[in-house]
Amino acid sequence: MKGDIGVVGLAVMGQNLILNMNDHGFKVVAHNRTAAKVDQFLEGPAKDTNIVGAYSLQEMVEKLETPRKVMLMVRAGDVVDSFIEQLIPLLDKGDIIIDGGNTNYPDTNRRVAYLREKGIHFIGTGVSGGEEGARFGPSIMPGGSPEAWEAVKPILQGISAKTDKGEPCCDWVGNDGAGHFVKMVHNGIEYGDMQLICEAYQFMQDGLGMSADDMQKVFADWNTTELDSYLVEITADILKYRDEDGAPLVDKILDTAGQKGTGKWTGINALDLGIPLTLISESVFSRCLSSMKDQRVAAEKLFGKTVQPVEGDQQEWVDALRQALLASKIISYAQGFMLMREASNQNGWDLNYGNVALMWRGGCIIRSAFLGNIRDAFENDAEIAFLGSDPYFKAILENCLGAWRKVAAKSLEVGIPMPCTTSALSFLDGYTTARLPANLLQAQRDYFGAHTYERLDRERGEFFHTNWTGTGGDTASTTYDV
Ligand code: 6PG
């Protein structure tokens, strides 16, 4: 019997996906550039399974049922292009290559178009959930050549996470790089969620003087509320974890954050598309600031920076923090969905936002009860422009607003940096303000550069220039917007 799918790349994600496929009755042909890795896998985790090995791409391709499906679980970037080039002469028209790495979506756009010319289908899919997700059910976000979906659907939906109702956390996202785009936004949201949790942690630790044990209880408790999510759950676990000397391990970890680029891509994309993705962007910058450790240490000394203790009832503050976190999280997701809407419009992807929320409901790093509510919001109104206008989320924002302002104000007063929590509030204040000061800004632009402005008392699209100083000319600059 021939193989259902070939998987290239036997690092931990590749191995675990293969084992997952095997558990679901698919016959997998496993290949790795280094032959020894194939042997180690076959003699180790893949022993006594239906998994077969292949020591070359040619051998792998020969062992596959047609249309052949080859999934690349290799490092994103040039390595993917190199495998594609090696596979092209081995494959036939109608065969399918799947890239399951964290690829930047313009690369997937390019590869879909390139392989289409050769009659080969290409799918770029987000796979989220880390090692554990890959092994027992990740969230899978495939996009690319739509003709290929029916052939890979049973495998990808079979191995994906399922919601409580048994729905697969995997569905067709859209053409071209749509799958990798949605995975990129997922990762951006992941950055935002993590930073928001970290800001609440710092407020509790530095402002309220709480211990790791105290905070562990708080996060475990929050995990039974609307904040029920994987990231809150693991935060409680982390705070509980002791080093060999019995002290919390978290306290000994150097405070400089790493990043592999997906959050940065999300921020860049938002700037390109003109979407105010403030929270995710702040979370990326927070990682950048954290990495300037030596400068921060020196500057703390130079400015004599201290954080004043936060006075008042601790339990009240903790509850206010929970509300600030929840409300900020709504803003983050609202911004993320705004970005997806704009990208979908510009690229003609026709994204189904309810389905995206469903794909993220289980298996992935941002999985949460909250995503079930987001799905409901899009089921009620598929075109909702701002998630915060949905009745469920609007009620939460309104209920949390007082506590959220209190936390934001206090953080500024005592000197605890909470860039995501505070910028989310500023975003809501801006979004709900009918008249912003951009009238003055337009006047400034017109004053120094004759960039023109529109008037409240005239039709939109009519542009005016004023000779503000009497010494400027009457010639206006062009009115284009990027
Ligand atoms: C996932 C994760 C995964 C990975 C990120 C980490 O969805 O399973 O997002 O893709 O953990 O690449 O990103 P950083 O290294 O940038 O934090």
Short mmCIF file of C-alpha atoms and ligand atoms in Angstrom, two decimals:
data_model
loop_
_atom_site.label_atom_id
_atom_site.label_comp_id
_atom_site.label_asym_id
_atom_site.label_seq_id
_atom_site.Cartn_x
_atom_site.Cartn_y
_atom_site.Cartn_z
CA MET A 1 0.00 0.00 0.00
CA LYS A 2 1.37 3.40 -0.94
CA GLY A 3 1.68 6.35 1.44
CA ASP A 4 -1.05 8.97 1.90
CA ILE A 5 1.40 11.79 2.51
CA GLY A 6 5.13 12.42 2.66
CA VAL A 7 6.59 14.66 5.34
CA VAL A 8 10.00 16.29 4.91
CA GLY A 9 11.78 17.48 8.05
CA LEU A 10 12.08 15.44 11.21
CA ALA A 11 12.58 18.14 13.80
CA VAL A 12 10.16 17.98 16.70
CA MET A 13 7.17 19.56 14.89
CA GLY A 14 7.62 17.29 11.86
CA GLN A 15 7.97 14.13 13.96
CA ASN A 16 4.94 14.94 16.06
CA LEU A 17 2.74 15.75 13.06
CA ILE A 18 3.73 12.43 11.48
CA LEU A 19 2.87 10.51 14.66
CA ASN A 20 -0.44 12.37 14.82
CA MET A 21 -1.19 11.46 11.19
CA ASN A 22 -0.32 7.85 11.92
CA ASP A 23 -2.67 7.82 14.93
CA HIS A 24 -5.45 8.92 12.60
CA GLY A 25 -4.89 6.06 10.20
CA PHE A 26 -2.85 7.84 7.51
CA LYS A 27 0.20 6.15 6.10
CA VAL A 28 3.11 8.59 6.23
CA VAL A 29 6.44 8.48 4.39
CA ALA A 30 9.04 10.34 6.45
CA HIS A 31 12.13 11.96 5.01
CA ASN A 32 14.94 14.07 6.37
CA ARG A 33 18.02 15.46 4.65
CA THR A 34 20.24 13.71 7.19
CA ALA A 35 19.64 9.99 6.74
CA ALA A 36 20.60 9.18 10.34
CA LYS A 37 17.60 11.21 11.52
CA VAL A 38 15.27 8.97 9.51
CA ASP A 39 16.74 5.87 11.17
CA GLN A 40 16.59 7.43 14.62
CA PHE A 41 12.94 8.31 14.08
CA LEU A 42 12.00 4.89 12.69
CA GLU A 43 13.78 3.07 15.49
CA GLY A 44 12.58 5.50 18.14
CA PRO A 45 9.17 7.25 18.27
CA ALA A 46 7.96 5.68 15.00
CA LYS A 47 8.74 2.09 16.01
CA ASP A 48 5.77 -0.28 15.69
CA THR A 49 3.74 2.19 13.63
CA ASN A 50 2.75 2.24 9.94
CA ILE A 51 5.24 5.05 9.27
CA VAL A 52 7.81 4.28 6.58
CA GLY A 53 11.09 6.06 5.91
CA ALA A 54 12.62 7.43 2.72
CA TYR A 55 16.28 8.30 2.35
CA SER A 56 15.85 10.57 -0.66
CA LEU A 57 13.09 12.76 -2.04
CA GLN A 58 12.89 10.47 -5.05
CA GLU A 59 12.30 7.43 -2.83
CA MET A 60 9.68 9.36 -0.89
CA VAL A 61 7.83 10.45 -4.03
CA GLU A 62 7.86 6.87 -5.41
CA LYS A 63 6.25 5.62 -2.23
CA LEU A 64 3.30 8.02 -2.45
CA GLU A 65 -0.22 7.56 -3.78
CA THR A 66 -1.25 10.06 -6.48
CA PRO A 67 -2.00 12.90 -6.39
CA ARG A 68 1.11 13.00 -4.25
CA LYS A 69 1.06 15.15 -1.16
CA VAL A 70 4.36 16.32 0.25
CA MET A 71 4.41 18.38 3.42
CA LEU A 72 7.49 20.44 4.20
CA MET A 73 8.17 20.87 7.91
CA VAL A 74 11.45 22.71 7.45
CA ARG A 75 12.79 26.11 8.40
CA ALA A 76 10.96 28.96 6.67
CA GLY A 77 12.87 30.86 3.99
CA ASP A 78 15.36 29.63 1.39
CA VAL A 79 15.21 26.03 2.60
CA VAL A 80 11.57 25.85 1.44
CA ASP A 81 12.54 27.16 -2.02
CA SER A 82 15.38 24.68 -2.23
CA PHE A 83 13.08 21.71 -1.47
CA ILE A 84 10.52 23.01 -3.96
CA GLU A 85 13.19 23.11 -6.68
CA GLN A 86 14.28 19.56 -5.85
CA LEU A 87 10.69 18.30 -5.84
CA ILE A 88 9.53 19.89 -9.12
CA PRO A 89 11.25 17.35 -11.42
CA LEU A 90 10.02 14.47 -9.26
CA LEU A 91 6.35 15.47 -9.19
CA ASP A 92 3.56 15.31 -11.78
CA LYS A 93 0.86 17.79 -12.65
CA GLY A 94 -1.83 17.82 -9.97
CA ASP A 95 0.55 16.82 -7.15
CA ILE A 96 0.54 18.95 -4.02
CA ILE A 97 3.28 20.55 -1.94
CA ILE A 98 2.33 21.83 1.52
CA ASP A 99 4.49 24.21 3.52
CA GLY A 100 3.70 23.89 7.24
CA GLY A 101 6.32 26.33 8.52
CA ASN A 102 5.99 29.89 9.81
CA THR A 103 6.45 31.38 6.35
CA ASN A 104 5.98 35.07 5.61
CA TYR A 105 2.83 35.12 3.47
CA PRO A 106 4.24 37.06 0.45
CA ASP A 107 6.59 34.09 -0.04
CA THR A 108 3.55 31.82 -0.17
CA ASN A 109 1.84 34.12 -2.70
CA ARG A 110 4.94 33.85 -4.86
CA ARG A 111 5.25 30.06 -4.53
CA VAL A 112 1.59 29.40 -5.32
CA ALA A 113 1.93 31.42 -8.55
CA TYR A 114 5.26 29.85 -9.48
CA LEU A 115 4.09 26.27 -8.99
CA ARG A 116 0.76 26.97 -10.71
CA GLU A 117 2.75 27.60 -13.91
CA LYS A 118 4.13 24.09 -13.54
CA GLY A 119 0.75 22.49 -12.81
CA ILE A 120 1.67 21.74 -9.20
CA HIS A 121 -0.62 22.81 -6.40
CA PHE A 122 0.84 24.59 -3.40
CA ILE A 123 -0.63 25.04 0.05
CA GLY A 124 0.90 27.29 2.70
CA THR A 125 -0.51 26.39 6.06
CA GLY A 126 -0.20 27.82 9.51
CA VAL A 127 0.23 25.13 12.16
CA SER A 128 -0.09 26.31 15.72
CA GLY A 129 0.10 24.64 19.07
CA GLY A 130 3.75 23.91 19.61
CA GLU A 131 5.06 20.38 20.09
CA GLU A 132 2.09 19.18 22.05
CA GLY A 133 -0.39 20.59 19.54
CA ALA A 134 1.43 18.97 16.63
CA ARG A 135 1.32 15.62 18.40
CA PHE A 136 -2.27 15.63 19.64
CA GLY A 137 -4.15 18.24 17.60
CA PRO A 138 -2.92 21.60 16.35
CA SER A 139 -4.87 24.44 14.86
CA ILE A 140 -4.25 24.29 11.11
CA MET A 141 -4.79 27.26 8.75
CA PRO A 142 -4.36 26.19 5.11
CA GLY A 143 -4.47 28.48 2.09
CA GLY A 144 -3.11 28.45 -1.44
CA SER A 145 -4.31 26.52 -4.51
CA PRO A 146 -8.01 25.87 -3.84
CA GLU A 147 -7.99 22.84 -6.19
CA ALA A 148 -5.81 21.02 -3.67
CA TRP A 149 -8.08 21.43 -0.66
CA GLU A 150 -10.36 18.42 -1.16
CA ALA A 151 -7.36 16.09 -1.44
CA VAL A 152 -5.66 17.25 1.77
CA LYS A 153 -8.79 18.06 3.78
CA PRO A 154 -9.27 14.58 5.34
CA ILE A 155 -5.68 14.52 6.57
CA LEU A 156 -5.46 18.10 7.87
CA GLN A 157 -8.91 18.12 9.45
CA GLY A 158 -8.33 14.60 10.78
CA ILE A 159 -5.21 15.53 12.74
CA SER A 160 -6.35 19.00 13.84
CA ALA A 161 -7.69 19.96 17.25
CA LYS A 162 -11.46 19.76 17.68
CA THR A 163 -13.78 22.14 19.52
CA ASP A 164 -15.98 20.86 22.37
CA LYS A 165 -18.65 20.28 19.75
CA GLY A 166 -16.25 18.19 17.66
CA GLU A 167 -15.69 20.78 14.91
CA PRO A 168 -12.16 20.63 13.42
CA CYS A 169 -9.94 23.64 14.13
CA CYS A 170 -8.92 23.59 10.49
CA ASP A 171 -10.69 24.90 7.43
CA TRP A 172 -9.81 26.37 4.08
CA VAL A 173 -8.70 29.96 4.68
CA GLY A 174 -8.39 31.33 1.15
CA ASN A 175 -6.28 31.65 -1.96
CA ASP A 176 -2.56 32.37 -2.20
CA GLY A 177 -0.87 33.23 1.10
CA ALA A 178 -4.14 33.61 3.03
CA GLY A 179 -3.37 30.70 5.36
CA HIS A 180 0.05 31.98 6.29
CA PHE A 181 -1.35 35.50 6.60
CA VAL A 182 -3.92 34.31 9.15
CA LYS A 183 -1.20 32.41 11.02
CA MET A 184 0.89 35.59 11.08
CA VAL A 185 -2.01 37.52 12.63
CA HIS A 186 -2.49 34.65 15.09
CA ASN A 187 1.11 35.08 16.16
CA GLY A 188 0.72 38.85 16.43
CA ILE A 189 -2.28 38.31 18.70
CA GLU A 190 -0.20 35.77 20.64
CA TYR A 191 2.41 38.51 21.21
CA GLY A 192 -0.32 40.89 22.42
CA ASP A 193 -1.93 38.36 24.77
CA MET A 194 1.45 37.48 26.28
CA GLN A 195 2.42 41.11 26.82
CA LEU A 196 -0.94 41.95 28.42
CA ILE A 197 -0.48 39.09 30.88
CA CYS A 198 3.06 40.29 31.59
CA GLU A 199 1.83 43.82 32.28
CA ALA A 200 -0.72 42.57 34.83
CA TYR A 201 2.04 40.43 36.39
CA GLN A 202 4.36 43.42 36.73
CA PHE A 203 1.61 45.54 38.28
CA MET A 204 0.91 42.80 40.83
CA GLN A 205 4.58 42.20 41.55
CA ASP A 206 6.01 45.73 41.59
CA GLY A 207 2.90 47.73 42.48
CA LEU A 208 1.08 45.40 44.86
CA GLY A 209 4.15 43.53 46.14
CA MET A 210 2.60 40.14 45.47
CA SER A 211 4.60 36.90 45.54
CA ALA A 212 4.75 34.28 42.81
CA ASP A 213 2.44 32.09 44.91
CA ASP A 214 -0.11 34.91 45.27
CA MET A 215 -0.01 35.60 41.56
CA GLN A 216 -0.26 31.94 40.68
CA LYS A 217 -3.57 31.85 42.52
CA VAL A 218 -4.77 34.96 40.72
CA PHE A 219 -4.02 33.57 37.26
CA ALA A 220 -5.52 30.19 38.14
CA ASP A 221 -8.63 32.06 39.28
CA TRP A 222 -8.73 34.25 36.16
CA ASN A 223 -8.63 31.08 34.13
CA THR A 224 -12.11 30.26 35.42
CA THR A 225 -13.50 33.59 34.07
CA GLU A 226 -13.89 35.05 30.56
CA LEU A 227 -10.08 35.02 30.50
CA ASP A 228 -10.09 31.20 30.36
CA SER A 229 -7.24 30.51 27.93
CA TYR A 230 -4.12 28.44 27.37
CA LEU A 231 -1.78 31.39 27.95
CA VAL A 232 -3.36 32.32 31.30
CA GLU A 233 -3.29 28.66 32.31
CA ILE A 234 0.41 28.20 31.55
CA THR A 235 1.19 31.48 33.30
CA ALA A 236 -0.25 30.02 36.52
CA ASP A 237 1.82 26.86 35.97
CA ILE A 238 4.99 28.87 35.36
CA LEU A 239 4.52 30.90 38.55
CA LYS A 240 4.20 27.67 40.52
CA TYR A 241 7.37 26.14 39.15
CA ARG A 242 10.31 26.02 41.59
CA ASP A 243 13.99 25.94 40.83
CA GLU A 244 16.22 23.37 42.57
CA ASP A 245 16.67 25.69 45.55
CA GLY A 246 12.91 25.98 46.00
CA ALA A 247 12.67 29.57 44.71
CA PRO A 248 10.33 30.41 41.81
CA LEU A 249 12.23 29.74 38.58
CA VAL A 250 10.52 32.66 36.84
CA ASP A 251 12.32 35.11 39.14
CA LYS A 252 15.69 33.88 37.88
CA ILE A 253 15.00 34.21 34.16
CA LEU A 254 16.72 37.09 32.37
CA ASP A 255 14.16 39.72 31.34
CA THR A 256 15.02 40.01 27.65
CA ALA A 257 12.44 38.66 25.21
CA GLY A 258 13.33 36.81 22.02
CA GLN A 259 11.32 36.94 18.81
CA LYS A 260 11.41 35.11 15.52
CA GLY A 261 9.70 37.78 13.45
CA THR A 262 6.03 36.92 13.03
CA GLY A 263 4.87 39.70 15.38
CA LYS A 264 7.08 42.17 13.56
CA TRP A 265 5.62 41.10 10.20
CA THR A 266 2.13 41.70 11.59
CA GLY A 267 3.07 45.22 12.66
CA ILE A 268 4.72 45.97 9.32
CA ASN A 269 1.69 44.68 7.47
CA ALA A 270 -0.60 46.88 9.57
CA LEU A 271 1.49 49.94 8.69
CA ASP A 272 1.40 48.93 5.02
CA LEU A 273 -2.37 48.55 5.06
CA GLY A 274 -3.00 51.63 7.22
CA ILE A 275 -4.66 49.75 10.07
CA PRO A 276 -4.16 51.06 13.63
CA LEU A 277 -2.89 47.80 15.09
CA THR A 278 -1.60 49.57 18.14
CA LEU A 279 -1.66 46.82 20.71
CA ILE A 280 0.24 44.18 18.77
CA SER A 281 2.75 46.78 17.60
CA GLU A 282 3.33 47.88 21.20
CA SER A 283 3.86 44.25 22.18
CA VAL A 284 6.58 43.90 19.55
CA PHE A 285 8.24 47.12 20.72
CA SER A 286 8.01 45.90 24.32
CA ARG A 287 10.11 42.90 23.32
CA CYS A 288 12.59 45.23 21.63
CA LEU A 289 12.78 47.43 24.74
CA SER A 290 13.23 44.39 26.96
CA SER A 291 16.24 43.34 24.94
CA MET A 292 18.02 46.64 25.75
CA LYS A 293 18.85 45.22 29.16
CA ASP A 294 22.19 46.94 29.75
CA GLN A 295 20.80 50.33 28.75
CA ARG A 296 17.78 49.84 31.01
CA VAL A 297 19.94 48.92 33.97
CA ALA A 298 22.07 52.02 33.45
CA ALA A 299 19.05 54.29 32.89
CA GLU A 300 17.28 53.06 36.04
CA LYS A 301 20.33 54.16 37.98
CA LEU A 302 20.72 57.42 36.08
CA PHE A 303 17.11 58.47 36.67
CA GLY A 304 16.90 56.97 40.17
CA LYS A 305 13.73 55.24 38.98
CA THR A 306 11.58 53.61 41.65
CA VAL A 307 8.01 52.34 41.58
CA GLN A 308 5.81 53.68 44.32
CA PRO A 309 3.73 50.98 46.03
CA VAL A 310 0.10 50.94 44.92
CA GLU A 311 -2.09 51.78 47.91
CA GLY A 312 -5.56 50.38 48.52
CA ASP A 313 -7.30 47.06 48.76
CA GLN A 314 -5.25 44.40 47.00
CA GLN A 315 -8.22 42.28 45.98
CA GLU A 316 -9.92 45.31 44.42
CA TRP A 317 -6.81 46.09 42.41
CA VAL A 318 -6.49 42.49 41.28
CA ASP A 319 -10.06 42.54 40.07
CA ALA A 320 -9.48 45.87 38.29
CA LEU A 321 -6.44 44.31 36.59
CA ARG A 322 -8.55 41.39 35.41
CA GLN A 323 -11.02 43.81 33.87
CA ALA A 324 -8.26 45.89 32.27
CA LEU A 325 -6.74 42.75 30.78
CA LEU A 326 -10.05 41.51 29.44
CA ALA A 327 -10.99 44.85 27.89
CA SER A 328 -7.52 45.30 26.36
CA LYS A 329 -7.72 41.82 24.92
CA ILE A 330 -10.99 42.68 23.20
CA ILE A 331 -9.27 45.68 21.60
CA SER A 332 -6.36 43.53 20.47
CA TYR A 333 -8.60 41.02 18.73
CA ALA A 334 -10.76 43.80 17.30
CA GLN A 335 -7.64 45.34 15.76
CA GLY A 336 -6.41 41.96 14.51
CA PHE A 337 -9.73 41.30 12.77
CA MET A 338 -9.65 44.82 11.28
CA LEU A 339 -6.28 43.96 9.79
CA MET A 340 -7.60 40.68 8.38
CA ARG A 341 -10.60 42.44 6.86
CA GLU A 342 -8.43 44.98 5.08
CA ALA A 343 -6.00 42.34 3.83
CA SER A 344 -8.88 40.18 2.67
CA ASN A 345 -10.40 43.10 0.75
CA GLN A 346 -7.13 44.11 -0.82
CA ASN A 347 -6.12 40.58 -1.80
CA GLY A 348 -9.57 39.29 -2.73
CA TRP A 349 -9.30 36.44 -0.20
CA ASP A 350 -12.89 36.52 1.02
CA LEU A 351 -11.85 35.48 4.53
CA ASN A 352 -14.52 33.99 6.74
CA TYR A 353 -13.84 35.59 10.13
CA GLY A 354 -16.12 33.25 12.06
CA ASN A 355 -14.16 30.32 10.64
CA VAL A 356 -10.88 31.96 11.58
CA ALA A 357 -12.12 32.31 15.17
CA LEU A 358 -13.22 28.67 15.09
CA MET A 359 -9.79 27.55 13.85
CA TRP A 360 -8.22 29.38 16.80
CA ARG A 361 -10.76 28.05 19.28
CA GLY A 362 -8.66 24.95 20.01
CA GLY A 363 -5.16 23.60 19.50
CA CYS A 364 -3.29 26.88 19.04
CA ILE A 365 -1.37 29.07 21.45
CA ILE A 366 -4.13 31.71 21.70
CA ARG A 367 -6.91 29.15 22.21
CA SER A 368 -9.52 30.39 24.64
CA ALA A 369 -13.17 30.43 25.54
CA PHE A 370 -13.18 34.04 24.29
CA LEU A 371 -12.71 32.85 20.69
CA GLY A 372 -16.02 31.03 20.93
CA ASN A 373 -17.64 34.42 21.64
CA ILE A 374 -15.80 35.97 18.71
CA ARG A 375 -17.13 33.27 16.47
CA ASP A 376 -20.67 34.00 17.71
CA ALA A 377 -20.14 37.72 17.02
CA PHE A 378 -19.25 37.02 13.38
CA GLU A 379 -22.12 34.56 13.06
CA ASN A 380 -24.47 37.36 14.16
CA ASP A 381 -22.88 39.87 11.81
CA ALA A 382 -20.26 38.64 9.35
CA GLU A 383 -19.38 42.22 8.36
CA ILE A 384 -18.90 43.70 11.82
CA ALA A 385 -16.20 46.36 11.45
CA PHE A 386 -15.21 46.62 15.11
CA LEU A 387 -15.59 43.58 17.33
CA GLY A 388 -16.23 45.88 20.29
CA SER A 389 -19.58 46.87 18.71
CA ASP A 390 -20.91 43.33 19.08
CA PRO A 391 -23.40 43.40 21.98
CA TYR A 392 -21.52 40.80 24.05
CA PHE A 393 -18.15 42.56 23.74
CA LYS A 394 -19.63 46.07 23.99
CA ALA A 395 -21.21 45.16 27.35
CA ILE A 396 -17.84 43.89 28.63
CA LEU A 397 -16.01 47.01 27.44
CA GLU A 398 -18.58 49.23 29.13
CA ASN A 399 -18.51 47.23 32.37
CA CYS A 400 -14.72 47.18 32.49
CA LEU A 401 -14.12 50.78 31.49
CA GLY A 402 -13.96 52.27 35.01
CA ALA A 403 -11.52 49.66 36.32
CA TRP A 404 -9.48 49.82 33.12
CA ARG A 405 -9.06 53.60 33.42
CA LYS A 406 -8.15 53.21 37.08
CA VAL A 407 -5.40 50.67 36.31
CA ALA A 408 -4.07 52.69 33.37
CA ALA A 409 -3.98 55.91 35.38
CA LYS A 410 -2.36 54.23 38.36
CA SER A 411 0.32 52.60 36.21
CA LEU A 412 1.24 56.02 34.79
CA GLU A 413 1.18 57.59 38.25
CA VAL A 414 3.45 55.05 39.93
CA GLY A 415 5.68 54.32 36.94
CA ILE A 416 4.79 50.77 35.92
CA PRO A 417 5.05 50.43 32.13
CA MET A 418 1.84 49.01 30.67
CA PRO A 419 2.08 50.00 27.00
CA CYS A 420 -0.46 47.51 25.69
CA THR A 421 -3.05 48.09 28.41
CA THR A 422 -2.83 51.88 28.13
CA SER A 423 -2.61 52.10 24.34
CA ALA A 424 -5.64 49.80 24.02
CA LEU A 425 -7.60 52.28 26.13
CA SER A 426 -6.33 55.20 24.03
CA PHE A 427 -7.41 53.32 20.93
CA LEU A 428 -10.94 52.89 22.28
CA ASP A 429 -11.03 56.55 23.27
CA GLY A 430 -9.92 57.51 19.77
CA TYR A 431 -12.24 55.10 18.01
CA THR A 432 -15.24 56.38 19.97
CA THR A 433 -14.39 60.07 19.44
CA ALA A 434 -16.33 61.54 16.54
CA ARG A 435 -14.03 64.55 16.22
CA LEU A 436 -10.30 64.04 16.57
CA PRO A 437 -7.70 66.83 16.34
CA ALA A 438 -6.78 65.86 12.77
CA ASN A 439 -8.42 69.11 11.64
CA LEU A 440 -5.48 70.93 13.22
CA LEU A 441 -3.08 68.41 11.74
CA GLN A 442 -4.49 68.98 8.27
CA ALA A 443 -4.13 72.72 8.79
CA GLN A 444 -0.48 72.21 9.75
CA ARG A 445 0.14 70.12 6.65
CA ASP A 446 -1.50 72.73 4.49
CA TYR A 447 0.37 75.55 6.23
CA PHE A 448 3.87 74.22 5.62
CA GLY A 449 3.41 72.13 2.51
CA ALA A 450 0.19 73.18 0.77
CA HIS A 451 -1.07 69.61 1.26
CA THR A 452 -4.71 70.80 1.24
CA TYR A 453 -7.66 69.86 3.46
CA GLU A 454 -11.32 68.98 3.19
CA ARG A 455 -13.97 71.06 4.98
CA LEU A 456 -16.81 70.02 7.28
CA ASP A 457 -19.14 72.39 5.47
CA ARG A 458 -18.36 71.05 1.98
CA GLU A 459 -18.68 67.71 0.17
CA ARG A 460 -16.04 65.03 0.84
CA GLY A 461 -13.49 64.90 -1.96
CA GLU A 462 -13.33 68.66 -2.45
CA PHE A 463 -9.88 69.94 -1.44
CA PHE A 464 -8.89 73.42 -0.30
CA HIS A 465 -5.67 75.27 0.18
CA THR A 466 -5.22 78.44 2.22
CA ASN A 467 -2.41 80.93 1.92
CA TRP A 468 -1.97 80.92 5.72
CA THR A 469 0.83 83.52 5.96
CA GLY A 470 -0.07 85.76 3.10
CA THR A 471 3.44 85.12 1.76
CA GLY A 472 2.82 81.57 0.52
CA GLY A 473 1.52 80.84 -2.94
CA ASP A 474 -1.93 79.71 -3.98
CA THR A 475 -0.64 76.56 -5.64
CA ALA A 476 -1.66 73.41 -3.79
CA SER A 477 0.39 70.25 -3.57
CA THR A 478 -1.14 67.00 -4.81
CA THR A 479 -3.70 65.35 -2.51
CA TYR A 480 -2.76 61.70 -2.78
CA ASP A 481 -2.80 59.46 0.30
CA VAL A 482 -0.67 56.37 0.71
C1 6PG B 1 2.45 28.63 17.48
C2 6PG B 1 3.55 29.58 17.84
C3 6PG B 1 4.80 29.17 17.14
C4 6PG B 1 6.04 29.72 17.79
C5 6PG B 1 6.29 31.17 17.50
C6 6PG B 1 7.05 31.82 18.59
O1 6PG B 1 1.46 29.14 16.97
O2 6PG B 1 2.57 27.43 17.74
O3 6PG B 1 3.21 30.86 17.45
O4 6PG B 1 4.63 29.49 15.81
O5 6PG B 1 6.00 29.49 19.13
O6 6PG B 1 7.06 31.18 16.33
O7 6PG B 1 7.34 33.07 18.17
P1 6PG B 1 8.46 33.98 18.79
O8 6PG B 1 9.72 33.15 18.87
O9 6PG B 1 8.55 35.10 17.83
O10 6PG B 1 7.98 34.34 20.15
#
